Amino acid sequence: MKEACAADLKDAMEADDAARIPPLVRAVADFTLIERGAIGAGSRRAQRTLRIARLSLARRLIARHLSKPSLSPTFVADLLGVSVRYLHVLFETTGTSFSQTVAIKRMQESRRLLRETPPRPIAEIAHACGFGSLATFYRIFNACEGLTPGEFRARGSGADASSSATAAAGHLTVK
């Protein structure tokens, strides 16, 4: 779990995500203190650190299994060894639900692939990003970007529209 926090911290720093950095730094430091016995394993501070670590691990699991259309809260909760309700509680603290997180990550990956692999068929990109159907991919992509994937690719959009993906993902369901 400590490694997941450290990896999440690295990602947050690369993305310049100032809101996520301090709790992750604290969690990595607290894990070291727990390992050395300076913080009791059952203390509130240790429990808070475990919640942060589980959330980091959940994010890593989402990234690792993003291409699976069957990626679900149940799947990730089972891998973490927690209940689905607890997984949802972990994501509630971020202001972004599990489903929104998955939708945002899939959109980020699809934009990246559209920019970086122009000859790759759009259907293949949709499948690689975990969209179960091409129609769903087009609907969600168009709602987030205001363009079809083909138009996005033709424009050579280099701008990262993660804010539009975040806004649109609030009312999208990825199936």
PDB file of C-alpha atoms in Angstrom:
ATOM      1  CA  MET A   1       0.000   0.000   0.000  1.00  0.00           C
ATOM      2  CA  LYS A   2       2.875   2.324   0.709  1.00  0.00           C
ATOM      3  CA  GLU A   3       4.085   1.786  -2.862  1.00  0.00           C
ATOM      4  CA  ALA A   4       0.629   2.658  -4.229  1.00  0.00           C
ATOM      5  CA  CYS A   5       0.673   5.916  -2.254  1.00  0.00           C
ATOM      6  CA  ALA A   6       4.166   6.726  -3.514  1.00  0.00           C
ATOM      7  CA  ALA A   7       3.141   5.998  -7.115  1.00  0.00           C
ATOM      8  CA  ASP A   8      -0.040   8.068  -6.697  1.00  0.00           C
ATOM      9  CA  LEU A   9       2.082  10.882  -5.231  1.00  0.00           C
ATOM     10  CA  LYS A  10       4.379  10.766  -8.247  1.00  0.00           C
ATOM     11  CA  ASP A  11       1.372  10.931 -10.598  1.00  0.00           C
ATOM     12  CA  ALA A  12      -0.147  13.832  -8.648  1.00  0.00           C
ATOM     13  CA  MET A  13       3.135  15.736  -8.779  1.00  0.00           C
ATOM     14  CA  GLU A  14       3.496  15.144 -12.533  1.00  0.00           C
ATOM     15  CA  ALA A  15      -0.089  16.331 -13.056  1.00  0.00           C
ATOM     16  CA  ASP A  16       0.541  19.296 -10.731  1.00  0.00           C
ATOM     17  CA  ASP A  17      -2.515  18.225  -8.710  1.00  0.00           C
ATOM     18  CA  ALA A  18      -1.899  20.396  -5.660  1.00  0.00           C
ATOM     19  CA  ALA A  19      -4.956  19.118  -3.785  1.00  0.00           C
ATOM     20  CA  ARG A  20      -3.801  15.483  -3.777  1.00  0.00           C
ATOM     21  CA  ILE A  21      -0.123  16.021  -2.938  1.00  0.00           C
ATOM     22  CA  PRO A  22      -0.207  16.918   0.818  1.00  0.00           C
ATOM     23  CA  PRO A  23      -2.360  13.952   1.944  1.00  0.00           C
ATOM     24  CA  LEU A  24      -0.213  11.566  -0.076  1.00  0.00           C
ATOM     25  CA  VAL A  25       3.033  12.948   1.353  1.00  0.00           C
ATOM     26  CA  ARG A  26       1.540  12.576   4.829  1.00  0.00           C
ATOM     27  CA  ALA A  27       0.402   9.003   4.052  1.00  0.00           C
ATOM     28  CA  VAL A  28       3.837   7.928   2.806  1.00  0.00           C
ATOM     29  CA  ALA A  29       5.455   9.451   5.893  1.00  0.00           C
ATOM     30  CA  ASP A  30       2.853   7.871   8.189  1.00  0.00           C
ATOM     31  CA  PHE A  31       3.442   4.436   6.668  1.00  0.00           C
ATOM     32  CA  THR A  32       7.107   4.779   7.548  1.00  0.00           C
ATOM     33  CA  LEU A  33       6.176   5.770  11.100  1.00  0.00           C
ATOM     34  CA  ILE A  34       3.720   2.849  11.377  1.00  0.00           C
ATOM     35  CA  GLU A  35       6.427   0.443  10.176  1.00  0.00           C
ATOM     36  CA  ARG A  36       8.772   1.768  12.875  1.00  0.00           C
ATOM     37  CA  GLY A  37       6.138   1.568  15.581  1.00  0.00           C
ATOM     38  CA  ALA A  38       5.912   5.324  16.140  1.00  0.00           C
ATOM     39  CA  ILE A  39       2.224   5.281  15.170  1.00  0.00           C
ATOM     40  CA  GLY A  40      -0.037   2.547  16.505  1.00  0.00           C
ATOM     41  CA  ALA A  41      -1.517   0.324  13.814  1.00  0.00           C
ATOM     42  CA  GLY A  42      -5.028   0.742  15.222  1.00  0.00           C
ATOM     43  CA  SER A  43      -4.879   4.497  15.763  1.00  0.00           C
ATOM     44  CA  ARG A  44      -7.071   7.002  13.932  1.00  0.00           C
ATOM     45  CA  ARG A  45      -4.022   8.322  12.131  1.00  0.00           C
ATOM     46  CA  ALA A  46      -3.155   4.819  10.906  1.00  0.00           C
ATOM     47  CA  GLN A  47      -6.750   4.229   9.804  1.00  0.00           C
ATOM     48  CA  ARG A  48      -6.735   7.526   7.869  1.00  0.00           C
ATOM     49  CA  THR A  49      -3.471   6.462   6.224  1.00  0.00           C
ATOM     50  CA  LEU A  50      -5.003   3.117   5.249  1.00  0.00           C
ATOM     51  CA  ARG A  51      -7.997   4.870   3.670  1.00  0.00           C
ATOM     52  CA  ILE A  52      -5.677   7.061   1.588  1.00  0.00           C
ATOM     53  CA  ALA A  53      -3.644   4.006   0.617  1.00  0.00           C
ATOM     54  CA  ARG A  54      -6.735   2.029  -0.390  1.00  0.00           C
ATOM     55  CA  LEU A  55      -7.899   4.927  -2.539  1.00  0.00           C
ATOM     56  CA  SER A  56      -4.460   5.090  -4.179  1.00  0.00           C
ATOM     57  CA  LEU A  57      -4.550   1.363  -4.763  1.00  0.00           C
ATOM     58  CA  ALA A  58      -8.068   1.607  -6.209  1.00  0.00           C
ATOM     59  CA  ARG A  59      -6.856   4.274  -8.649  1.00  0.00           C
ATOM     60  CA  ARG A  60      -3.961   2.046  -9.696  1.00  0.00           C
ATOM     61  CA  LEU A  61      -6.324  -0.888 -10.192  1.00  0.00           C
ATOM     62  CA  ILE A  62      -8.594   1.272 -12.347  1.00  0.00           C
ATOM     63  CA  ALA A  63      -5.623   2.296 -14.489  1.00  0.00           C
ATOM     64  CA  ARG A  64      -4.411  -1.306 -14.776  1.00  0.00           C
ATOM     65  CA  HIS A  65      -7.837  -2.673 -15.783  1.00  0.00           C
ATOM     66  CA  LEU A  66      -9.144   0.336 -17.737  1.00  0.00           C
ATOM     67  CA  SER A  67      -9.366  -1.632 -20.981  1.00  0.00           C
ATOM     68  CA  LYS A  68     -11.877  -4.073 -19.486  1.00  0.00           C
ATOM     69  CA  PRO A  69     -15.486  -3.096 -20.235  1.00  0.00           C
ATOM     70  CA  SER A  70     -16.419  -5.132 -17.135  1.00  0.00           C
ATOM     71  CA  LEU A  71     -14.428  -2.828 -14.829  1.00  0.00           C
ATOM     72  CA  SER A  72     -16.830  -2.220 -11.976  1.00  0.00           C
ATOM     73  CA  PRO A  73     -16.905  -1.214  -8.323  1.00  0.00           C
ATOM     74  CA  THR A  74     -17.469  -4.873  -7.397  1.00  0.00           C
ATOM     75  CA  PHE A  75     -14.397  -5.972  -9.353  1.00  0.00           C
ATOM     76  CA  VAL A  76     -12.134  -3.359  -7.719  1.00  0.00           C
ATOM     77  CA  ALA A  77     -13.627  -3.852  -4.233  1.00  0.00           C
ATOM     78  CA  ASP A  78     -12.978  -7.591  -4.506  1.00  0.00           C
ATOM     79  CA  LEU A  79      -9.352  -6.968  -5.500  1.00  0.00           C
ATOM     80  CA  LEU A  80      -8.936  -4.563  -2.563  1.00  0.00           C
ATOM     81  CA  GLY A  81     -10.682  -6.895  -0.120  1.00  0.00           C
ATOM     82  CA  VAL A  82     -13.259  -4.273   0.887  1.00  0.00           C
ATOM     83  CA  SER A  83     -17.009  -3.895   0.438  1.00  0.00           C
ATOM     84  CA  VAL A  84     -18.445  -2.055  -2.549  1.00  0.00           C
ATOM     85  CA  ARG A  85     -19.989   0.481  -0.154  1.00  0.00           C
ATOM     86  CA  TYR A  86     -16.594   1.164   1.433  1.00  0.00           C
ATOM     87  CA  LEU A  87     -15.062   1.637  -2.028  1.00  0.00           C
ATOM     88  CA  HIS A  88     -17.724   4.225  -2.825  1.00  0.00           C
ATOM     89  CA  VAL A  89     -17.021   5.963   0.502  1.00  0.00           C
ATOM     90  CA  LEU A  90     -13.326   6.173  -0.441  1.00  0.00           C
ATOM     91  CA  PHE A  91     -14.191   7.940  -3.694  1.00  0.00           C
ATOM     92  CA  GLU A  92     -16.751  10.228  -2.005  1.00  0.00           C
ATOM     93  CA  THR A  93     -13.874  11.928  -0.210  1.00  0.00           C
ATOM     94  CA  THR A  94     -12.451  12.999  -3.588  1.00  0.00           C
ATOM     95  CA  GLY A  95     -15.632  14.622  -4.886  1.00  0.00           C
ATOM     96  CA  THR A  96     -15.531  12.268  -7.883  1.00  0.00           C
ATOM     97  CA  SER A  97     -17.378   8.956  -7.832  1.00  0.00           C
ATOM     98  CA  PHE A  98     -15.887   5.650  -8.906  1.00  0.00           C
ATOM     99  CA  SER A  99     -17.844   5.745 -12.184  1.00  0.00           C
ATOM    100  CA  GLN A 100     -16.815   9.335 -12.882  1.00  0.00           C
ATOM    101  CA  THR A 101     -13.188   8.419 -12.201  1.00  0.00           C
ATOM    102  CA  VAL A 102     -13.380   5.536 -14.669  1.00  0.00           C
ATOM    103  CA  ALA A 103     -15.083   7.741 -17.298  1.00  0.00           C
ATOM    104  CA  ILE A 104     -12.463  10.483 -16.884  1.00  0.00           C
ATOM    105  CA  LYS A 105      -9.573   7.996 -17.147  1.00  0.00           C
ATOM    106  CA  ARG A 106     -11.107   6.381 -20.233  1.00  0.00           C
ATOM    107  CA  MET A 107     -11.559   9.756 -21.883  1.00  0.00           C
ATOM    108  CA  GLN A 108      -7.984  10.790 -21.066  1.00  0.00           C
ATOM    109  CA  GLU A 109      -6.672   7.556 -22.540  1.00  0.00           C
ATOM    110  CA  SER A 110      -8.844   7.803 -25.650  1.00  0.00           C
ATOM    111  CA  ARG A 111      -7.679  11.384 -26.303  1.00  0.00           C
ATOM    112  CA  ARG A 112      -4.073  10.290 -25.844  1.00  0.00           C
ATOM    113  CA  LEU A 113      -4.450   7.379 -28.238  1.00  0.00           C
ATOM    114  CA  LEU A 114      -6.257   9.513 -30.824  1.00  0.00           C
ATOM    115  CA  ARG A 115      -3.393  12.030 -30.721  1.00  0.00           C
ATOM    116  CA  GLU A 116      -0.501   9.578 -30.571  1.00  0.00           C
ATOM    117  CA  THR A 117      -1.673   6.747 -32.842  1.00  0.00           C
ATOM    118  CA  PRO A 118      -3.384   8.410 -35.826  1.00  0.00           C
ATOM    119  CA  PRO A 119      -3.488   5.355 -38.102  1.00  0.00           C
ATOM    120  CA  ARG A 120      -5.107   3.198 -35.410  1.00  0.00           C
ATOM    121  CA  PRO A 121      -8.830   2.609 -36.088  1.00  0.00           C
ATOM    122  CA  ILE A 122     -11.207   4.479 -33.792  1.00  0.00           C
ATOM    123  CA  ALA A 123     -13.082   1.256 -32.968  1.00  0.00           C
ATOM    124  CA  GLU A 124      -9.828  -0.286 -31.766  1.00  0.00           C
ATOM    125  CA  ILE A 125      -9.125   2.769 -29.575  1.00  0.00           C
ATOM    126  CA  ALA A 126     -12.639   2.586 -28.088  1.00  0.00           C
ATOM    127  CA  HIS A 127     -12.114  -1.085 -27.276  1.00  0.00           C
ATOM    128  CA  ALA A 128      -8.624  -0.436 -25.821  1.00  0.00           C
ATOM    129  CA  CYS A 129     -10.113   2.185 -23.497  1.00  0.00           C
ATOM    130  CA  GLY A 130     -12.748  -0.204 -22.161  1.00  0.00           C
ATOM    131  CA  PHE A 131     -15.818   1.027 -23.998  1.00  0.00           C
ATOM    132  CA  GLY A 132     -18.180  -1.883 -24.536  1.00  0.00           C
ATOM    133  CA  SER A 133     -19.631  -0.455 -27.711  1.00  0.00           C
ATOM    134  CA  LEU A 134     -18.545   1.985 -30.370  1.00  0.00           C
ATOM    135  CA  ALA A 135     -21.858   3.849 -30.068  1.00  0.00           C
ATOM    136  CA  THR A 136     -21.281   4.443 -26.363  1.00  0.00           C
ATOM    137  CA  PHE A 137     -17.752   5.670 -27.060  1.00  0.00           C
ATOM    138  CA  TYR A 138     -18.981   8.148 -29.690  1.00  0.00           C
ATOM    139  CA  ARG A 139     -21.792   9.383 -27.426  1.00  0.00           C
ATOM    140  CA  ILE A 140     -19.532   9.944 -24.434  1.00  0.00           C
ATOM    141  CA  PHE A 141     -16.670  11.382 -26.466  1.00  0.00           C
ATOM    142  CA  ASN A 142     -18.984  13.830 -28.221  1.00  0.00           C
ATOM    143  CA  ALA A 143     -20.581  14.857 -24.903  1.00  0.00           C
ATOM    144  CA  CYS A 144     -17.150  15.514 -23.367  1.00  0.00           C
ATOM    145  CA  GLU A 145     -15.365  17.105 -26.317  1.00  0.00           C
ATOM    146  CA  GLY A 146     -18.138  18.515 -28.494  1.00  0.00           C
ATOM    147  CA  LEU A 147     -16.499  16.634 -31.372  1.00  0.00           C
ATOM    148  CA  THR A 148     -16.561  13.134 -32.747  1.00  0.00           C
ATOM    149  CA  PRO A 149     -13.369  11.146 -32.225  1.00  0.00           C
ATOM    150  CA  GLY A 150     -12.595  11.532 -35.931  1.00  0.00           C
ATOM    151  CA  GLU A 151     -12.992  15.325 -35.770  1.00  0.00           C
ATOM    152  CA  PHE A 152     -10.809  15.427 -32.666  1.00  0.00           C
ATOM    153  CA  ARG A 153      -8.114  13.446 -34.447  1.00  0.00           C
ATOM    154  CA  ALA A 154      -8.373  15.590 -37.600  1.00  0.00           C
ATOM    155  CA  ARG A 155      -7.877  18.743 -35.561  1.00  0.00           C
ATOM    156  CA  GLY A 156      -4.803  17.193 -34.001  1.00  0.00           C
ATOM    157  CA  SER A 157      -6.052  18.422 -30.641  1.00  0.00           C
ATOM    158  CA  GLY A 158      -3.028  18.736 -28.432  1.00  0.00           C
ATOM    159  CA  ALA A 159      -4.939  20.474 -25.664  1.00  0.00           C
ATOM    160  CA  ASP A 160      -5.796  18.253 -22.755  1.00  0.00           C
ATOM    161  CA  ALA A 161      -9.485  18.768 -22.219  1.00  0.00           C
ATOM    162  CA  SER A 162      -9.566  16.994 -18.865  1.00  0.00           C
ATOM    163  CA  SER A 163     -11.709  19.761 -17.398  1.00  0.00           C
ATOM    164  CA  SER A 164     -14.384  19.129 -20.033  1.00  0.00           C
ATOM    165  CA  ALA A 165     -14.117  15.397 -19.372  1.00  0.00           C
ATOM    166  CA  THR A 166     -14.494  16.040 -15.658  1.00  0.00           C
ATOM    167  CA  ALA A 167     -17.556  18.214 -16.199  1.00  0.00           C
ATOM    168  CA  ALA A 168     -19.199  15.866 -18.667  1.00  0.00           C
ATOM    169  CA  ALA A 169     -18.382  12.711 -16.694  1.00  0.00           C
ATOM    170  CA  GLY A 170     -20.585  14.029 -13.905  1.00  0.00           C
ATOM    171  CA  HIS A 171     -23.649  13.010 -15.882  1.00  0.00           C
ATOM    172  CA  LEU A 172     -22.354  10.135 -17.981  1.00  0.00           C
ATOM    173  CA  THR A 173     -22.574   6.480 -17.298  1.00  0.00           C
ATOM    174  CA  VAL A 174     -19.977   4.277 -18.943  1.00  0.00           C
ATOM    175  CA  LYS A 175     -21.208   0.751 -19.633  1.00  0.00           C
TER     176      LYS A 175
END
